[in-house]
CSV table of C-alpha atoms in Angstrom, one decimal:
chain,number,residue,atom,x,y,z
I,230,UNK,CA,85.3,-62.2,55.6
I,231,UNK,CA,82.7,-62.2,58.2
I,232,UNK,CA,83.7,-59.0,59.7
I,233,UNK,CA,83.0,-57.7,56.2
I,234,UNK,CA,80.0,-59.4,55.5
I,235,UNK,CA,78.7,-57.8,58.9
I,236,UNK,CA,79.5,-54.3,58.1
I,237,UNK,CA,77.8,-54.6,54.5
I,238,UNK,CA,74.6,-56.0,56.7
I,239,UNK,CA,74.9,-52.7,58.7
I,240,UNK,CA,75.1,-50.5,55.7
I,241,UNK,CA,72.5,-52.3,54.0
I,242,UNK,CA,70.0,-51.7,57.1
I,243,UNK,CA,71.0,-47.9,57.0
I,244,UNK,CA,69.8,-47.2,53.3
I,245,UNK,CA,66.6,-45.8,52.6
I,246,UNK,CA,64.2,-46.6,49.2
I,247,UNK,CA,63.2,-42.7,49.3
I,248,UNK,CA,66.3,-41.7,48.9
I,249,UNK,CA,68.3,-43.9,46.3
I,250,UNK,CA,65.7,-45.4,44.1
I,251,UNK,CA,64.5,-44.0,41.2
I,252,UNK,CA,62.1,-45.4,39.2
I,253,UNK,CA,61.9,-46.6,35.9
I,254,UNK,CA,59.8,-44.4,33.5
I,255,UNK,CA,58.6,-47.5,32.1
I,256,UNK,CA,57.7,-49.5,35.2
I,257,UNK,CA,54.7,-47.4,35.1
I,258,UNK,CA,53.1,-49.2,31.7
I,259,UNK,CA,53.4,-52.0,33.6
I,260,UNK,CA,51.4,-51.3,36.8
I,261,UNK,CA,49.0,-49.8,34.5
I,262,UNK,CA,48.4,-53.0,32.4
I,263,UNK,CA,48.1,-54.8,35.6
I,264,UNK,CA,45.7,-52.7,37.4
I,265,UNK,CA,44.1,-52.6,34.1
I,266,UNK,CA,43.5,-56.7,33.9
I,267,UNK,CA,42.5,-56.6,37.5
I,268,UNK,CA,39.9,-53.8,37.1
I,269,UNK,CA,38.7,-55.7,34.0
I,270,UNK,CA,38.3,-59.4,35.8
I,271,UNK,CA,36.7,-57.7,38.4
I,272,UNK,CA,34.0,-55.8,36.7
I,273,UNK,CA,33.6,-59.2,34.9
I,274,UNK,CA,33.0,-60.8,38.7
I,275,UNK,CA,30.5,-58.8,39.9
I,276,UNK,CA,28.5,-59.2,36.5
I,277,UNK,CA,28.8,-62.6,35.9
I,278,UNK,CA,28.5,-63.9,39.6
I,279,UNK,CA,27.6,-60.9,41.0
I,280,UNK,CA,29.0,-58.5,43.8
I,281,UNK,CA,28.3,-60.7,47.7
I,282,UNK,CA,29.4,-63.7,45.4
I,283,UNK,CA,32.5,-65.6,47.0
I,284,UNK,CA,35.1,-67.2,44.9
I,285,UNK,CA,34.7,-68.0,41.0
I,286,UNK,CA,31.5,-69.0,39.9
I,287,UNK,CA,30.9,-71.9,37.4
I,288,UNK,CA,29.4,-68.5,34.7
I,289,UNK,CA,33.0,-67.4,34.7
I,290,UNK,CA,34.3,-70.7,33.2
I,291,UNK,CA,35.0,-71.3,30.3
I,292,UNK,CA,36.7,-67.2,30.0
I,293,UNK,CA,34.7,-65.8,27.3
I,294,UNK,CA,37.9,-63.7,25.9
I,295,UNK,CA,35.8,-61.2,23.3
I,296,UNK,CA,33.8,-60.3,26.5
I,297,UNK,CA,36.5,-59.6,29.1
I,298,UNK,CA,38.1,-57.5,25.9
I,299,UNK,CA,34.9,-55.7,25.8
I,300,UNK,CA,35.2,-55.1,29.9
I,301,UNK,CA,39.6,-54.1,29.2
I,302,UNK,CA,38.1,-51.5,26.6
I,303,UNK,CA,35.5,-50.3,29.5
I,304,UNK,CA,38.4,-50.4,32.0
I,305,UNK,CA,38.7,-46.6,33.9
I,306,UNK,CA,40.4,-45.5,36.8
I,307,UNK,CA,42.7,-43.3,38.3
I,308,UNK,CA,46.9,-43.7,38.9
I,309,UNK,CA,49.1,-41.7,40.5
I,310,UNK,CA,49.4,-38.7,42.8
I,311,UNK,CA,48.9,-36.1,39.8
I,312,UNK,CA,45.2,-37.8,38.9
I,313,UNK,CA,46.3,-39.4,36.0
I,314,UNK,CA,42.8,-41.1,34.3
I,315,UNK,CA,43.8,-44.6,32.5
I,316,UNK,CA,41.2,-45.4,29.9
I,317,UNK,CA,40.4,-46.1,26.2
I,318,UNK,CA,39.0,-45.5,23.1
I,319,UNK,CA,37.2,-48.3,20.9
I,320,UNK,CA,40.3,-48.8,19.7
I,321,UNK,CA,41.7,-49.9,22.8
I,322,UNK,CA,44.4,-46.7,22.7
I,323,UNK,CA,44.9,-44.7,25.8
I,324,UNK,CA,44.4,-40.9,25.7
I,325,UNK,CA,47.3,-38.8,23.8
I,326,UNK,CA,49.4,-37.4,27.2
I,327,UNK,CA,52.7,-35.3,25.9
I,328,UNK,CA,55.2,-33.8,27.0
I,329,UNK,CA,56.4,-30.1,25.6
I,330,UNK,CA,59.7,-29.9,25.7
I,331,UNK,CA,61.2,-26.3,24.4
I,332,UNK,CA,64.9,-26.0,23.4
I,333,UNK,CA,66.2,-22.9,25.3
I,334,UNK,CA,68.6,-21.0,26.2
I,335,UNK,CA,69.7,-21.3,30.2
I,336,UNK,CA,71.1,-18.3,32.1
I,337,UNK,CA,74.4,-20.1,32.0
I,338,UNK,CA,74.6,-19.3,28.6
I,339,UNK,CA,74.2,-23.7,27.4
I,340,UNK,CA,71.3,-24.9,25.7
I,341,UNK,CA,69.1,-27.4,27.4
I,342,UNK,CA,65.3,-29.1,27.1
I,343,UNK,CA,62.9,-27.6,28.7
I,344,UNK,CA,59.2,-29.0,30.1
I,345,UNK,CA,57.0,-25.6,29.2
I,346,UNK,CA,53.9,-27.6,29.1
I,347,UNK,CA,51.6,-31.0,28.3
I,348,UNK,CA,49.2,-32.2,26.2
I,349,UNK,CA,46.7,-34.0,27.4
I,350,UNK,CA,43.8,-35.5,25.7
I,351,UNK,CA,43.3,-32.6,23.5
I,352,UNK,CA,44.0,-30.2,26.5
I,353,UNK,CA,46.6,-27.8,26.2
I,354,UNK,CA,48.3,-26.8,29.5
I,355,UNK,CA,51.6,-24.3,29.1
I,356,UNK,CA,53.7,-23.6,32.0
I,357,UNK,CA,56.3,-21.1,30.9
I,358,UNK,CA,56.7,-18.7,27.5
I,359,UNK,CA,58.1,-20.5,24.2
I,360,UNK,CA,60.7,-19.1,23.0
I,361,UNK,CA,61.3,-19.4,19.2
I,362,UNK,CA,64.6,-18.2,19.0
I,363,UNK,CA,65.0,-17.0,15.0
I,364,UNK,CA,61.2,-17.7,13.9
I,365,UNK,CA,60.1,-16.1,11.1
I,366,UNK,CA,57.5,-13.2,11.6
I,367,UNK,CA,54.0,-13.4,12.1
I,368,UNK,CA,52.6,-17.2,13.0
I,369,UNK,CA,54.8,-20.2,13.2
I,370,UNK,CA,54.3,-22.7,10.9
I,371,UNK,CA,53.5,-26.5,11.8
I,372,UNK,CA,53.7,-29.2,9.0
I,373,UNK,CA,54.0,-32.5,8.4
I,374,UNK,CA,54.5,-32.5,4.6
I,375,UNK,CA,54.9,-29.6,2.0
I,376,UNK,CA,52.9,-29.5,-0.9
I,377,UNK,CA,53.6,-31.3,-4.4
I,378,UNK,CA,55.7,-30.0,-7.1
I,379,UNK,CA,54.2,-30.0,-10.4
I,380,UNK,CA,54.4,-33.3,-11.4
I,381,UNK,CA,54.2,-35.5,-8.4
I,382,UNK,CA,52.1,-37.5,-6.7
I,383,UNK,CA,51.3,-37.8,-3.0
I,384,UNK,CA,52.0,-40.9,-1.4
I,385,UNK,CA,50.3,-41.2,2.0
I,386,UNK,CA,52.4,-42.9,4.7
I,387,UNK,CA,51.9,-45.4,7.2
I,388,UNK,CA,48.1,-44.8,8.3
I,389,UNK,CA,46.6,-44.4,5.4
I,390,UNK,CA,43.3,-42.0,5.6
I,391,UNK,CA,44.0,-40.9,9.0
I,392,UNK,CA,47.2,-39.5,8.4
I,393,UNK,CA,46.3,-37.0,5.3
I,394,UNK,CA,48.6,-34.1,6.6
I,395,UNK,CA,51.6,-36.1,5.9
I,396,UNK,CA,52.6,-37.8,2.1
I,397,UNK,CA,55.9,-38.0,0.7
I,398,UNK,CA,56.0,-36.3,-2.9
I,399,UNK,CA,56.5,-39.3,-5.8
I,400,UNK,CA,57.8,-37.9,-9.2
I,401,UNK,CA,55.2,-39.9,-11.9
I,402,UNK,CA,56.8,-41.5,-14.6
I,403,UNK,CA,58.0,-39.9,-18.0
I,404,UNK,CA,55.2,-41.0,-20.1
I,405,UNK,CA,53.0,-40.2,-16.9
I,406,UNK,CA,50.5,-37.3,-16.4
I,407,UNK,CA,49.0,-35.9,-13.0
I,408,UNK,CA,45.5,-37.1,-12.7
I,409,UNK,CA,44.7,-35.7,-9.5
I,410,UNK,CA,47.1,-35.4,-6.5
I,411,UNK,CA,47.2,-39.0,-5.8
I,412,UNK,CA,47.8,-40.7,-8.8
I,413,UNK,CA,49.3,-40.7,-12.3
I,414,UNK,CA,48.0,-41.5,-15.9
I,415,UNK,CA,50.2,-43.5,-18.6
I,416,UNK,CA,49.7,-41.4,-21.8
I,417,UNK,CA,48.4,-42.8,-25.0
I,418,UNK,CA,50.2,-44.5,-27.6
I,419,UNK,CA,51.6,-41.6,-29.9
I,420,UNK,CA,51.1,-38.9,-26.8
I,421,UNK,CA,53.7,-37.3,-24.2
I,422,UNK,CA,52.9,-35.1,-21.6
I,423,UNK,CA,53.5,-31.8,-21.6
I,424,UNK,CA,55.9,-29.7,-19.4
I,425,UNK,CA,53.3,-29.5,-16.2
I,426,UNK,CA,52.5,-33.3,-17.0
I,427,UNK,CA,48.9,-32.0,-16.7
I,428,UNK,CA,47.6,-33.3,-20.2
I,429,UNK,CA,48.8,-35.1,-23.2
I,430,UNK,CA,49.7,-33.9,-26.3
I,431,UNK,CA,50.4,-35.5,-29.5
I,432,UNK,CA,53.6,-36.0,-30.7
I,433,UNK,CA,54.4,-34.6,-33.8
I,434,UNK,CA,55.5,-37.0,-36.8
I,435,UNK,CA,59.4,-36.5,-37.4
I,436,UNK,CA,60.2,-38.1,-40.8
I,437,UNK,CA,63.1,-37.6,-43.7
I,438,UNK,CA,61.7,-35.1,-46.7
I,439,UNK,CA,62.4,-35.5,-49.9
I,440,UNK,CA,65.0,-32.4,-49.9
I,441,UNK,CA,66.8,-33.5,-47.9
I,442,UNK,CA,70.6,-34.0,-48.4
I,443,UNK,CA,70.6,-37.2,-47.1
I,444,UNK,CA,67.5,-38.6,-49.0
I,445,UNK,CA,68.6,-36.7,-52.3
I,446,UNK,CA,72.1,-39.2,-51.4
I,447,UNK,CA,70.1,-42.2,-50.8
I,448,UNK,CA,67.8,-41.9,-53.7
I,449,UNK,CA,71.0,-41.1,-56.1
I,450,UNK,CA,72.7,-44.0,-55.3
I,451,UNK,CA,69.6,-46.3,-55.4
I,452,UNK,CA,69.0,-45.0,-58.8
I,453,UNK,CA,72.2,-46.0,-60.2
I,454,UNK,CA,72.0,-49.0,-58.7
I,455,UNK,CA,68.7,-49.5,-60.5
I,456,UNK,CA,70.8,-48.5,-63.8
I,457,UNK,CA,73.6,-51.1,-63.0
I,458,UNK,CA,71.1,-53.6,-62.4
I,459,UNK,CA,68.7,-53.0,-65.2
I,460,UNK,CA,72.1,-52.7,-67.3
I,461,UNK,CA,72.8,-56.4,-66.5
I,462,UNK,CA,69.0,-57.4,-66.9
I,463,UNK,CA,69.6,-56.7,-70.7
I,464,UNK,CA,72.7,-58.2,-70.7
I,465,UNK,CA,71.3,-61.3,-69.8
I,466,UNK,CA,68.4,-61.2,-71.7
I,467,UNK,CA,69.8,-60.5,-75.1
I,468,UNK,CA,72.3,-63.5,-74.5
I,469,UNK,CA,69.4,-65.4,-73.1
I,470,UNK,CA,70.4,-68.8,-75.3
I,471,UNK,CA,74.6,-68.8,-74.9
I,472,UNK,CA,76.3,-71.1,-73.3
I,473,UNK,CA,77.4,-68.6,-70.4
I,474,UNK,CA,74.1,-67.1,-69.8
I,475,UNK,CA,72.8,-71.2,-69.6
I,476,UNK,CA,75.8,-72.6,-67.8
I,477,UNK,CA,75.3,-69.8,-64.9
I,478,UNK,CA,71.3,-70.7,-64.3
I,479,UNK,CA,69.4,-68.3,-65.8
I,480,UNK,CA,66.7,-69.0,-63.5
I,481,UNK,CA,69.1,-67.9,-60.6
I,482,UNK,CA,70.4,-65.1,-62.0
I,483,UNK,CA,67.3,-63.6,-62.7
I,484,UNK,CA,66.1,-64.1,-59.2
I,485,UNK,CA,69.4,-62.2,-57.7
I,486,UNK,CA,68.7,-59.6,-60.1
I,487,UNK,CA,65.3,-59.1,-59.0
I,488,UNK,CA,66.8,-59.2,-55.2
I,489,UNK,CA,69.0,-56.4,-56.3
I,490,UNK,CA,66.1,-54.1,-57.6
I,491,UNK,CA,64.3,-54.3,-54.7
I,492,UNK,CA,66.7,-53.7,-51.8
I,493,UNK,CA,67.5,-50.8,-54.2
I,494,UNK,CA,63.9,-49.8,-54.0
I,495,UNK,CA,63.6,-50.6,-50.6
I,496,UNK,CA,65.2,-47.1,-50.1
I,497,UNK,CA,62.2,-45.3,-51.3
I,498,UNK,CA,59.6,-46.8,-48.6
I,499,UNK,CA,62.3,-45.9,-46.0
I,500,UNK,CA,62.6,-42.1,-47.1
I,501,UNK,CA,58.3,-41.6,-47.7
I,502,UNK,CA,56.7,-40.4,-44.5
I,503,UNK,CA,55.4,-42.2,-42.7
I,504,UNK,CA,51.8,-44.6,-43.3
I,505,UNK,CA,50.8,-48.2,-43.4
I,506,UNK,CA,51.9,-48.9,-46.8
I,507,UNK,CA,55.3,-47.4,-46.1
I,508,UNK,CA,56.2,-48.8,-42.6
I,509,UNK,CA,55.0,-52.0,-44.5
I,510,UNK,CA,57.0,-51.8,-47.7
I,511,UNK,CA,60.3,-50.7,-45.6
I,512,UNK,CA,59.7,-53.8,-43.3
I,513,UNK,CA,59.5,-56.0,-45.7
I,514,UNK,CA,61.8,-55.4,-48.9
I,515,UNK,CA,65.3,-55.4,-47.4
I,516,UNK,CA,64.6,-58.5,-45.4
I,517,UNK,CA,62.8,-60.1,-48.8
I,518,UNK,CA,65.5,-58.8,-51.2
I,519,UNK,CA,68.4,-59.6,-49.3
I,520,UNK,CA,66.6,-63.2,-48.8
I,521,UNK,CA,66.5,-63.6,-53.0
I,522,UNK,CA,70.1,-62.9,-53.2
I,523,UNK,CA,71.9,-64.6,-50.7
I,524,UNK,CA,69.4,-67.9,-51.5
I,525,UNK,CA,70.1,-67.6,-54.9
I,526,UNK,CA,73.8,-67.8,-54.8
I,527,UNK,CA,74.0,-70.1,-52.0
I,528,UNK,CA,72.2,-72.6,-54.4
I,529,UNK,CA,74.3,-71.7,-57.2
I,530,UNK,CA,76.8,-72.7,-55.1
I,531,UNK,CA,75.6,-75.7,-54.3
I,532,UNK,CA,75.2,-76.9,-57.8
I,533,UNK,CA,78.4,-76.2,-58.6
I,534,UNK,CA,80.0,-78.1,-55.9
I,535,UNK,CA,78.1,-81.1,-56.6
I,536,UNK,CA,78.8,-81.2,-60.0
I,537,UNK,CA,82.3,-80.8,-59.5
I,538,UNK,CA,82.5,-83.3,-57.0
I,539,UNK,CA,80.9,-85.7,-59.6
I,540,UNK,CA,83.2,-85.0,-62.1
I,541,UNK,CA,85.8,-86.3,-59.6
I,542,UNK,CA,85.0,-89.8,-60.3
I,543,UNK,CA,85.9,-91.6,-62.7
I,544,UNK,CA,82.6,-93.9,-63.2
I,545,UNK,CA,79.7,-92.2,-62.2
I,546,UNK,CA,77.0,-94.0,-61.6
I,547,UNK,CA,74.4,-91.8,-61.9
I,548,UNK,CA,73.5,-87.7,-62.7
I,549,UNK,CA,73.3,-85.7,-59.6
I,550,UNK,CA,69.5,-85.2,-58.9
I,551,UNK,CA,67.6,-82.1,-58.9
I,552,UNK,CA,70.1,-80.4,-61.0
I,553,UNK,CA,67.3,-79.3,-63.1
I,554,UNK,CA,66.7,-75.3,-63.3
I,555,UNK,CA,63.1,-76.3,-62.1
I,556,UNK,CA,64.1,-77.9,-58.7
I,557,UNK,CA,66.8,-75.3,-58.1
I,558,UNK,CA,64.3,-72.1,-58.2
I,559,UNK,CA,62.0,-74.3,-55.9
């Protein structure tokens, strides 16, 4: 064990940082930041307590943190062998340094990365020729976003102002026309936009005519139910005073009747085109007649259980109350 631990020690002694280490790309930021904060609290020193001072000064305490960000944002100096100037704008981003990297072909016949250039703080250094491989004729093209279909809307993404180049193409809604190339309008009430979605129009009234098969179907079977009911009407009131037409309530009947003339004239509103009166009429008829009818017999029915379940016993007390032809309309 110790004969091994001695020849590692040897080994160890032989190796060389030049030749095995290999820096992390990173490990850079992080010297930067540092030299950074120390530039800063140093320019901060010599202000505060000024340059032959020794040692902190009792200015520098309490830290006033806006104004040693003030001094960060001031912060410039040079890094590296290659000249490298660290610095910032006012908003405390260092200058835009890139990397061109051009996919090529290698004499080997592989395709491979290749560094043909940087970018650096709005310079533009190119080492070698770009090749385009199957570009199109004449110049290349550089976009972030293509233009807007007809109705769409840009969206801008993440940056808002300061990234105008680039938007992501939002289809506006169905009852939606383009106002301008950022946003979209609702239509009116009785409006749809047209095929561009550039303006409204108005929507043309669709309604049933008169002539029509269906109507002509409608309105013949509503009129003979008129005839059936009216039939009955003078059925009724010719044999107004016998015993069947009283023992039914007349008051009743009457009412269905009426219910059954107007859900048969309901149909009329229905088939009219379309205004206030007639979207008010075919509203409220079939709800109103239907209402007469089915109110009307359900109190018939009423009546008639209750006098049959009087006639049950065999001493009534008393006459079922509001069997009157009064209290059963009310």
């Amino acid at each position: 064990m110790d004969e091994k631990r001695g020849i590692q020690a040897q080994d160890a002694s032989k190796e060389k940082l030049s030749e095995k280490y290999k820096q992390d790309p990173k490990l850079s930021f992080v010297i930067k930041s540092i030299y950074t904060v120390a530039y800063g609290l140093h320019n901060l020193f010599k202000d505060v307590c000024g340059s032959n001072a020794q040692g902190p000064c009792p200015g520098l305490f309490p830290l006033n943190q806006s104004l040693f960000k003030n001094y960060l944002m001031n912060v410039s100096f040079t890094y590296g062998g290659d000249g490298e100037t660290v610095e910032f704008d006012w908003r405390g981003d260092p200058p835009g340094r890139y990397n061109i990297m051009n996919f090529q072909q290698l004499a080997n016949g592989s395709y491979d990365y290749i560094h043909v250039g940087d970018w650096n703080n709005g310079s533009l250094q190119l080492r070698e020729k770009l090749q385009l491989g199957h570009a199109p004729s004449g110049r290349v093209e550089s976009v972030c976003s293509r233009p807007c279909k007809p109705g769409t809307r840009k969206s801008l993404q993440s940056g808002g102002q300061e990234k105008k180049c680039c938007w992501v193409c939002v289809p506006c809604d169905r009852h939606e026309i383009i106002v301008d190339e950022f946003t979209c309008k609702p239509c009116a009430l009785g409006y749809w936009p047209n095929f561009n979605k550039t303006e409204c129009a108005q929507i043309a009234v669709e309604f049933t005519k008169w002539t029509d098969t269906e109507a002509l179907v409608s309105m013949g079977v509503s009129c003979l139910g008129f005839a059936s009911t009216g039939l009955a009407a003078v059925v009724f009131i010719r044999h107004n005073n016998t015993p069947v037409v009283k023992s039914s309530t007349r008051e009743l009947s009457y009412l269905i009747l009426v219910g059954m003339a107007l859900s048969h004239a309901a149909t009329f509103p229905i088939l009219a085109k379309p205004s206030p009166v007639s979207c008010l009429l075919a509203r409220l008829l079939p709800g109103l007649s239907f209402a007469m009818i089915y109110a009307s017999l359900l109190t018939k029915t009423n009546r008639i259980a209750r006098i049959l379940a009087g006639s049950k016993k065999r001493f009534p007390k008393r006459k079922p109350r509001f069997m009157s032809a009064t209290a059963q309309v009310v």
